[in-house]
Amino acid sequence: MPRTVTAGLDGSAESRAAVEWAAREAVLRGLPLRLVQVWEPLPDPLAQAPLLGAEAQQDWIERAPDESAEGLRLRHPGLEVIAERRSGDPVDVLCEAAGTCELLALGSRGLGALRGFVVGSVGLAVSGHADCPVVLVRAGEQAPDEHRADPTGIPSAATPFRPVVLGLDITAPDAALLEFAFGAAALRGAPLRVVYAWAPQPAPSYNSPGYAYEAEAPPVVEEALEPRNAFMLGRALEPWRESFPDVDVIEAAVEGSAGSVLVDASREACLVVVGRRVRTARLGAHLGHVAHAVLHHSPAPVAVVPHA
């Protein structure tokens, strides 16, 4: 199967937003769009019982992918749209589909009190296990939300894109994460804001065994950490600036919680990019606390990129 942009379809408002986002992304990348609708077969006792609305549900299952595909072709002339119906466990089916994706788009379950994601179990599981980048899109996300307002302050899809925001750990800058973020910014002609958030080092404990006597320890000069971290961030980005000379890169090495800093930056972003380390275990946590924080609270779409 050729590489595609793939979107999960379940009929919800957030799923429809993810499908529309995936269509725009497929146009940017010049790739086909694949819609994957997954339905879970009922257990035998329930499957044999007369269920209220079962016929209507089956009718929707049969019609929805083709109707969605036709609507997307009308709104995006020239876009190749492939519609699939699959049965089985949604996490397993979507992770399998991710094996032939350029990226996979899924909807969030809804909006929380902080106008961020309330990520469902399927979205969390797939973003923690898929082999390709997974983009989670909140309900209500529209094309103008990704762009700067026009001179009158009105949202418009005709204005330049807002920045792409990348959360980067300068102690282990991963090539897959950087390539995805720079590529996303280049496709959009958008600035790339790269954020490294650092916490101040704790003050030394004078009662620790390392101190034979009480003495005034040299203070931790936090001001000295900022230029050091800024230098390391710039050095990590230098080869990528050369590979993507047209991308305007904005560097930000700031003190604070990485999750909070990225959530704040996401409010002016068209896309937020975070990484997750690849783990082979089927069970257990696959997303770090920073990715969790951004997924649950970012108002912008979030791309979770697996890396070594």
mmCIF file of C-alpha atoms in Angstrom:
data_model
loop_
_atom_site.group_PDB
_atom_site.id
_atom_site.type_symbol
_atom_site.label_atom_id
_atom_site.label_comp_id
_atom_site.label_asym_id
_atom_site.label_seq_id
_atom_site.Cartn_x
_atom_site.Cartn_y
_atom_site.Cartn_z
ATOM 1 C CA MET A 1 0.000 0.000 0.000
ATOM 2 C CA PRO A 2 1.341 3.491 -0.826
ATOM 3 C CA ARG A 3 2.184 5.874 1.988
ATOM 4 C CA THR A 4 -0.870 7.813 3.110
ATOM 5 C CA VAL A 5 -2.183 10.259 5.628
ATOM 6 C CA THR A 6 -4.704 8.206 7.621
ATOM 7 C CA ALA A 7 -7.578 9.298 9.834
ATOM 8 C CA GLY A 8 -9.765 7.299 12.197
ATOM 9 C CA LEU A 9 -13.491 7.787 11.609
ATOM 10 C CA ASP A 10 -16.166 7.075 14.225
ATOM 11 C CA GLY A 11 -18.867 9.663 13.512
ATOM 12 C CA SER A 12 -18.135 11.925 16.494
ATOM 13 C CA ALA A 13 -17.537 15.670 16.180
ATOM 14 C CA GLU A 14 -13.895 15.264 17.171
ATOM 15 C CA SER A 15 -13.436 12.475 14.634
ATOM 16 C CA ARG A 16 -14.866 14.691 11.895
ATOM 17 C CA ALA A 17 -12.446 17.451 12.906
ATOM 18 C CA ALA A 18 -9.549 14.973 12.701
ATOM 19 C CA VAL A 19 -10.683 13.806 9.254
ATOM 20 C CA GLU A 20 -10.836 17.396 7.983
ATOM 21 C CA TRP A 21 -7.405 18.116 9.477
ATOM 22 C CA ALA A 22 -6.013 14.964 7.833
ATOM 23 C CA ALA A 23 -7.444 16.031 4.460
ATOM 24 C CA ARG A 24 -5.669 19.382 4.666
ATOM 25 C CA GLU A 25 -2.464 17.621 5.696
ATOM 26 C CA ALA A 26 -2.729 15.159 2.801
ATOM 27 C CA VAL A 27 -3.075 18.068 0.366
ATOM 28 C CA LEU A 28 0.023 19.731 1.860
ATOM 29 C CA ARG A 29 2.025 16.505 1.572
ATOM 30 C CA GLY A 30 0.661 15.464 -1.826
ATOM 31 C CA LEU A 31 -0.429 12.080 -0.444
ATOM 32 C CA PRO A 32 -3.651 10.058 -0.593
ATOM 33 C CA LEU A 33 -5.987 10.242 2.406
ATOM 34 C CA ARG A 34 -7.161 6.988 3.931
ATOM 35 C CA LEU A 35 -10.221 6.888 6.159
ATOM 36 C CA VAL A 36 -10.377 3.929 8.528
ATOM 37 C CA GLN A 37 -13.666 3.219 10.255
ATOM 38 C CA VAL A 38 -13.397 0.624 13.027
ATOM 39 C CA TRP A 39 -16.372 -1.076 14.619
ATOM 40 C CA GLU A 40 -16.236 -3.630 17.393
ATOM 41 C CA PRO A 41 -18.405 -6.725 16.851
ATOM 42 C CA LEU A 42 -20.895 -7.344 19.651
ATOM 43 C CA PRO A 43 -20.480 -10.434 21.853
ATOM 44 C CA ASP A 44 -22.641 -13.346 20.655
ATOM 45 C CA PRO A 45 -25.428 -12.950 23.270
ATOM 46 C CA LEU A 46 -25.849 -9.272 22.369
ATOM 47 C CA ALA A 47 -25.442 -9.853 18.650
ATOM 48 C CA GLN A 48 -28.367 -12.294 18.730
ATOM 49 C CA ALA A 49 -30.644 -9.985 20.727
ATOM 50 C CA PRO A 50 -32.881 -7.383 19.096
ATOM 51 C CA LEU A 51 -31.284 -4.023 19.835
ATOM 52 C CA LEU A 52 -32.997 -0.676 19.543
ATOM 53 C CA GLY A 53 -31.548 1.155 16.587
ATOM 54 C CA ALA A 54 -29.348 -1.730 15.445
ATOM 55 C CA GLU A 55 -30.498 -1.378 11.846
ATOM 56 C CA ALA A 56 -29.852 2.350 11.873
ATOM 57 C CA GLN A 57 -26.388 1.750 13.333
ATOM 58 C CA GLN A 58 -25.573 -0.823 10.653
ATOM 59 C CA ASP A 59 -26.823 1.561 8.005
ATOM 60 C CA TRP A 60 -24.497 4.274 9.318
ATOM 61 C CA ILE A 61 -21.548 1.836 9.402
ATOM 62 C CA GLU A 62 -22.106 1.017 5.751
ATOM 63 C CA ARG A 63 -22.701 4.569 4.529
ATOM 64 C CA ALA A 64 -20.446 6.816 6.628
ATOM 65 C CA PRO A 65 -17.012 6.122 5.094
ATOM 66 C CA ASP A 66 -18.194 6.520 1.504
ATOM 67 C CA GLU A 67 -20.217 9.648 2.287
ATOM 68 C CA SER A 68 -17.297 11.201 4.172
ATOM 69 C CA ALA A 69 -14.920 10.372 1.324
ATOM 70 C CA GLU A 70 -17.234 11.914 -1.265
ATOM 71 C CA GLY A 71 -17.594 15.107 0.750
ATOM 72 C CA LEU A 72 -13.815 15.393 1.101
ATOM 73 C CA ARG A 73 -13.312 14.955 -2.648
ATOM 74 C CA LEU A 74 -15.743 17.799 -3.287
ATOM 75 C CA ARG A 75 -14.022 20.109 -0.786
ATOM 76 C CA HIS A 76 -10.510 19.144 -1.945
ATOM 77 C CA PRO A 77 -10.576 18.580 -5.722
ATOM 78 C CA GLY A 78 -7.801 16.255 -6.822
ATOM 79 C CA LEU A 79 -7.374 14.632 -3.403
ATOM 80 C CA GLU A 80 -7.376 10.847 -3.571
ATOM 81 C CA VAL A 81 -9.527 9.474 -0.744
ATOM 82 C CA ILE A 82 -9.615 5.786 0.200
ATOM 83 C CA ALA A 83 -12.359 4.584 2.562
ATOM 84 C CA GLU A 84 -12.029 1.375 4.595
ATOM 85 C CA ARG A 85 -14.312 -0.441 7.021
ATOM 86 C CA ARG A 86 -12.550 -2.627 9.549
ATOM 87 C CA SER A 87 -13.779 -4.702 12.462
ATOM 88 C CA GLY A 88 -11.898 -5.519 15.625
ATOM 89 C CA ASP A 89 -10.292 -3.787 18.569
ATOM 90 C CA PRO A 90 -9.884 -0.091 17.612
ATOM 91 C CA VAL A 91 -6.411 0.204 19.161
ATOM 92 C CA ASP A 92 -5.108 -2.894 17.353
ATOM 93 C CA VAL A 93 -6.647 -1.928 14.016
ATOM 94 C CA LEU A 94 -5.423 1.665 14.132
ATOM 95 C CA CYS A 95 -1.920 0.664 15.228
ATOM 96 C CA GLU A 96 -1.819 -1.796 12.326
ATOM 97 C CA ALA A 97 -2.945 0.953 9.954
ATOM 98 C CA ALA A 98 -0.180 3.181 11.314
ATOM 99 C CA GLY A 99 2.382 0.778 9.849
ATOM 100 C CA THR A 100 1.752 2.158 6.357
ATOM 101 C CA CYS A 101 1.044 5.789 7.309
ATOM 102 C CA GLU A 102 3.014 8.950 6.928
ATOM 103 C CA LEU A 103 0.974 9.985 9.958
ATOM 104 C CA LEU A 104 -2.294 9.071 11.684
ATOM 105 C CA ALA A 105 -4.908 11.623 12.786
ATOM 106 C CA LEU A 106 -7.408 10.899 15.562
ATOM 107 C CA GLY A 107 -9.982 12.997 17.377
ATOM 108 C CA SER A 108 -9.854 13.941 21.030
ATOM 109 C CA ARG A 109 -12.833 12.950 23.155
ATOM 110 C CA GLY A 110 -13.775 16.502 24.048
ATOM 111 C CA LEU A 111 -12.717 19.719 25.728
ATOM 112 C CA GLY A 112 -11.765 20.024 29.368
ATOM 113 C CA ALA A 113 -12.085 22.872 31.825
ATOM 114 C CA LEU A 114 -8.829 24.388 30.584
ATOM 115 C CA ARG A 115 -9.969 24.243 26.950
ATOM 116 C CA GLY A 116 -7.680 21.332 26.303
ATOM 117 C CA PHE A 117 -7.962 17.707 25.386
ATOM 118 C CA VAL A 118 -9.817 15.114 27.395
ATOM 119 C CA VAL A 119 -8.025 12.285 25.645
ATOM 120 C CA GLY A 120 -9.898 8.992 25.360
ATOM 121 C CA SER A 121 -8.350 5.610 26.044
ATOM 122 C CA VAL A 122 -8.101 4.783 22.328
ATOM 123 C CA GLY A 123 -6.265 8.010 21.505
ATOM 124 C CA LEU A 124 -3.811 7.562 24.380
ATOM 125 C CA ALA A 125 -3.169 3.909 23.570
ATOM 126 C CA VAL A 126 -2.652 4.472 19.863
ATOM 127 C CA SER A 127 -0.407 7.509 20.343
ATOM 128 C CA GLY A 128 1.655 5.439 22.798
ATOM 129 C CA HIS A 129 2.082 2.413 20.515
ATOM 130 C CA ALA A 130 1.798 3.462 16.851
ATOM 131 C CA ASP A 131 4.879 3.256 14.646
ATOM 132 C CA CYS A 132 4.175 6.605 12.980
ATOM 133 C CA PRO A 133 3.455 10.098 14.293
ATOM 134 C CA VAL A 134 -0.066 10.385 15.713
ATOM 135 C CA VAL A 135 -1.856 13.746 15.623
ATOM 136 C CA LEU A 136 -4.718 14.296 18.062
ATOM 137 C CA VAL A 137 -7.227 16.927 16.986
ATOM 138 C CA ARG A 138 -9.792 18.497 19.290
ATOM 139 C CA ALA A 139 -13.467 18.830 18.422
ATOM 140 C CA GLY A 140 -14.268 22.063 16.651
ATOM 141 C CA GLU A 141 -10.796 22.503 15.127
ATOM 142 C CA GLN A 142 -11.097 24.299 11.778
ATOM 143 C CA ALA A 143 -8.691 25.514 9.117
ATOM 144 C CA PRO A 144 -8.790 29.202 10.227
ATOM 145 C CA ASP A 145 -7.689 28.146 13.733
ATOM 146 C CA GLU A 146 -4.294 27.205 12.288
ATOM 147 C CA HIS A 147 -3.747 30.637 10.752
ATOM 148 C CA ARG A 148 -3.119 34.129 12.045
ATOM 149 C CA ALA A 149 -6.111 36.452 12.166
ATOM 150 C CA ASP A 150 -6.486 38.887 9.277
ATOM 151 C CA PRO A 151 -5.794 42.629 9.782
ATOM 152 C CA THR A 152 -9.325 43.132 11.093
ATOM 153 C CA GLY A 153 -8.893 40.385 13.693
ATOM 154 C CA ILE A 154 -11.143 37.890 11.914
ATOM 155 C CA PRO A 155 -9.944 34.245 11.647
ATOM 156 C CA SER A 156 -9.048 33.352 8.072
ATOM 157 C CA ALA A 157 -7.548 30.358 6.274
ATOM 158 C CA ALA A 158 -5.997 32.775 3.739
ATOM 159 C CA THR A 159 -3.475 34.275 6.164
ATOM 160 C CA PRO A 160 -0.073 32.772 7.079
ATOM 161 C CA PHE A 161 0.084 29.799 9.419
ATOM 162 C CA ARG A 162 0.698 30.216 13.113
ATOM 163 C CA PRO A 163 4.033 28.779 14.313
ATOM 164 C CA VAL A 164 4.711 25.095 14.705
ATOM 165 C CA VAL A 165 5.897 24.506 18.292
ATOM 166 C CA LEU A 166 8.415 21.766 19.112
ATOM 167 C CA GLY A 167 9.248 20.612 22.617
ATOM 168 C CA LEU A 168 12.884 19.462 22.579
ATOM 169 C CA ASP A 169 15.147 17.845 25.167
ATOM 170 C CA ILE A 170 18.593 19.246 24.377
ATOM 171 C CA THR A 171 20.271 16.439 26.342
ATOM 172 C CA ALA A 172 19.007 13.934 23.749
ATOM 173 C CA PRO A 173 17.807 15.758 20.598
ATOM 174 C CA ASP A 174 16.303 13.069 18.379
ATOM 175 C CA ALA A 175 16.569 13.227 14.584
ATOM 176 C CA ALA A 176 13.085 11.799 13.916
ATOM 177 C CA LEU A 177 11.457 14.409 16.139
ATOM 178 C CA LEU A 178 13.436 17.292 14.624
ATOM 179 C CA GLU A 179 12.849 16.116 11.062
ATOM 180 C CA PHE A 180 9.093 15.899 11.600
ATOM 181 C CA ALA A 181 8.871 19.355 13.182
ATOM 182 C CA PHE A 182 11.072 21.075 10.592
ATOM 183 C CA GLY A 183 9.180 19.299 7.811
ATOM 184 C CA ALA A 184 5.803 20.359 9.200
ATOM 185 C CA ALA A 185 6.945 23.979 9.403
ATOM 186 C CA ALA A 186 8.399 23.884 5.883
ATOM 187 C CA LEU A 187 5.172 22.483 4.426
ATOM 188 C CA ARG A 188 3.206 25.320 5.972
ATOM 189 C CA GLY A 189 5.712 28.093 5.360
ATOM 190 C CA ALA A 190 5.405 28.655 9.103
ATOM 191 C CA PRO A 191 7.944 29.648 11.746
ATOM 192 C CA LEU A 192 9.221 26.849 13.972
ATOM 193 C CA ARG A 193 9.403 27.718 17.653
ATOM 194 C CA VAL A 194 11.670 25.243 19.451
ATOM 195 C CA VAL A 195 11.193 25.207 23.216
ATOM 196 C CA TYR A 196 13.507 23.726 25.813
ATOM 197 C CA ALA A 197 12.219 24.119 29.369
ATOM 198 C CA TRP A 198 14.589 23.585 32.234
ATOM 199 C CA ALA A 199 14.169 23.455 35.989
ATOM 200 C CA PRO A 200 16.671 25.185 38.284
ATOM 201 C CA GLN A 201 19.124 22.929 40.029
ATOM 202 C CA PRO A 202 18.341 22.319 43.714
ATOM 203 C CA ALA A 203 20.488 24.071 46.274
ATOM 204 C CA PRO A 204 23.109 21.809 47.909
ATOM 205 C CA SER A 205 22.292 20.229 51.241
ATOM 206 C CA TYR A 206 24.889 21.163 53.830
ATOM 207 C CA ASN A 207 23.869 18.200 55.961
ATOM 208 C CA SER A 208 24.721 15.659 53.297
ATOM 209 C CA PRO A 209 27.617 13.218 53.899
ATOM 210 C CA GLY A 210 29.684 15.048 51.300
ATOM 211 C CA TYR A 211 30.142 18.004 53.637
ATOM 212 C CA ALA A 212 32.668 17.349 56.426
ATOM 213 C CA TYR A 213 31.892 20.683 58.019
ATOM 214 C CA GLU A 214 29.417 23.421 57.640
ATOM 215 C CA ALA A 215 30.561 26.010 55.175
ATOM 216 C CA GLU A 216 28.943 28.386 52.816
ATOM 217 C CA ALA A 217 28.595 26.539 49.507
ATOM 218 C CA PRO A 218 28.932 28.500 46.283
ATOM 219 C CA PRO A 219 25.435 29.509 45.206
ATOM 220 C CA VAL A 220 23.868 27.998 42.128
ATOM 221 C CA VAL A 221 23.826 30.885 39.722
ATOM 222 C CA GLU A 222 20.700 30.257 37.714
ATOM 223 C CA GLU A 223 21.522 33.156 35.436
ATOM 224 C CA ALA A 224 24.525 31.165 34.194
ATOM 225 C CA LEU A 225 22.331 28.242 33.173
ATOM 226 C CA GLU A 226 20.226 30.262 30.756
ATOM 227 C CA PRO A 227 23.016 31.181 28.292
ATOM 228 C CA ARG A 228 24.438 27.668 28.575
ATOM 229 C CA ASN A 229 21.105 26.081 27.712
ATOM 230 C CA ALA A 230 20.510 28.583 24.925
ATOM 231 C CA PHE A 231 23.921 27.700 23.467
ATOM 232 C CA MET A 232 23.203 23.955 23.618
ATOM 233 C CA LEU A 233 19.798 24.463 22.008
ATOM 234 C CA GLY A 234 21.328 26.475 19.180
ATOM 235 C CA ARG A 235 24.008 23.840 18.635
ATOM 236 C CA ALA A 236 21.393 21.052 18.462
ATOM 237 C CA LEU A 237 19.435 23.003 15.835
ATOM 238 C CA GLU A 238 22.377 24.117 13.706
ATOM 239 C CA PRO A 239 22.436 21.168 11.244
ATOM 240 C CA TRP A 240 18.658 21.334 10.847
ATOM 241 C CA ARG A 241 18.782 25.032 10.032
ATOM 242 C CA GLU A 242 21.187 24.120 7.241
ATOM 243 C CA SER A 243 18.881 21.351 5.968
ATOM 244 C CA PHE A 244 15.810 23.609 6.099
ATOM 245 C CA PRO A 245 17.171 27.069 5.259
ATOM 246 C CA ASP A 246 13.729 28.496 4.482
ATOM 247 C CA VAL A 247 12.317 27.720 7.931
ATOM 248 C CA ASP A 248 12.372 30.654 10.335
ATOM 249 C CA VAL A 249 13.501 29.140 13.643
ATOM 250 C CA ILE A 250 12.687 30.780 16.959
ATOM 251 C CA GLU A 251 14.671 29.370 19.886
ATOM 252 C CA ALA A 252 13.392 29.524 23.442
ATOM 253 C CA ALA A 253 15.341 28.079 26.385
ATOM 254 C CA VAL A 254 13.246 29.018 29.387
ATOM 255 C CA GLU A 255 13.015 28.100 33.046
ATOM 256 C CA GLY A 256 9.890 26.236 34.061
ATOM 257 C CA SER A 257 7.921 23.011 33.832
ATOM 258 C CA ALA A 258 8.184 21.610 30.313
ATOM 259 C CA GLY A 259 4.494 20.668 30.198
ATOM 260 C CA SER A 260 3.305 24.080 31.363
ATOM 261 C CA VAL A 261 5.678 25.963 29.068
ATOM 262 C CA LEU A 262 4.550 23.963 26.037
ATOM 263 C CA VAL A 263 0.861 24.344 26.876
ATOM 264 C CA ASP A 264 1.349 28.114 27.091
ATOM 265 C CA ALA A 265 3.165 28.119 23.735
ATOM 266 C CA SER A 266 0.434 25.982 22.157
ATOM 267 C CA ARG A 267 -2.103 28.783 22.445
ATOM 268 C CA GLU A 268 -0.462 30.571 19.519
ATOM 269 C CA ALA A 269 0.473 27.449 17.541
ATOM 270 C CA CYS A 270 -0.982 25.662 14.530
ATOM 271 C CA LEU A 271 0.621 22.385 15.643
ATOM 272 C CA VAL A 272 2.533 21.210 18.717
ATOM 273 C CA VAL A 273 5.136 18.453 18.316
ATOM 274 C CA VAL A 274 6.283 16.269 21.208
ATOM 275 C CA GLY A 275 8.227 13.030 21.307
ATOM 276 C CA ARG A 276 7.857 9.664 22.962
ATOM 277 C CA ARG A 277 10.473 7.003 23.356
ATOM 278 C CA VAL A 278 9.717 3.712 21.653
ATOM 279 C CA ARG A 279 9.062 0.863 24.085
ATOM 280 C CA THR A 280 8.511 -2.759 23.100
ATOM 281 C CA ALA A 281 6.376 -3.784 26.100
ATOM 282 C CA ARG A 282 2.676 -4.108 25.303
ATOM 283 C CA LEU A 283 1.565 -2.921 28.727
ATOM 284 C CA GLY A 284 2.627 0.011 30.845
ATOM 285 C CA ALA A 285 2.949 3.730 30.325
ATOM 286 C CA HIS A 286 4.295 4.648 26.891
ATOM 287 C CA LEU A 287 3.850 8.407 27.105
ATOM 288 C CA GLY A 288 5.923 10.626 29.356
ATOM 289 C CA HIS A 289 4.492 13.230 31.702
ATOM 290 C CA VAL A 290 5.284 16.079 29.305
ATOM 291 C CA ALA A 291 3.407 14.461 26.421
ATOM 292 C CA HIS A 292 0.497 13.728 28.772
ATOM 293 C CA ALA A 293 0.297 17.340 29.911
ATOM 294 C CA VAL A 294 0.357 18.696 26.364
ATOM 295 C CA LEU A 295 -2.175 16.163 25.089
ATOM 296 C CA HIS A 296 -4.642 16.996 27.831
ATOM 297 C CA HIS A 297 -4.375 20.771 27.758
ATOM 298 C CA SER A 298 -3.168 22.041 24.378
ATOM 299 C CA PRO A 299 -5.856 23.878 22.380
ATOM 300 C CA ALA A 300 -3.901 23.165 19.171
ATOM 301 C CA PRO A 301 -3.496 19.781 17.442
ATOM 302 C CA VAL A 302 -0.691 17.728 18.985
ATOM 303 C CA ALA A 303 1.659 15.417 17.077
ATOM 304 C CA VAL A 304 3.261 12.621 19.111
ATOM 305 C CA VAL A 305 6.380 11.390 17.314
ATOM 306 C CA PRO A 306 7.950 8.030 18.267
ATOM 307 C CA HIS A 307 11.734 7.987 18.444
ATOM 308 C CA ALA A 308 14.572 5.824 19.686
#
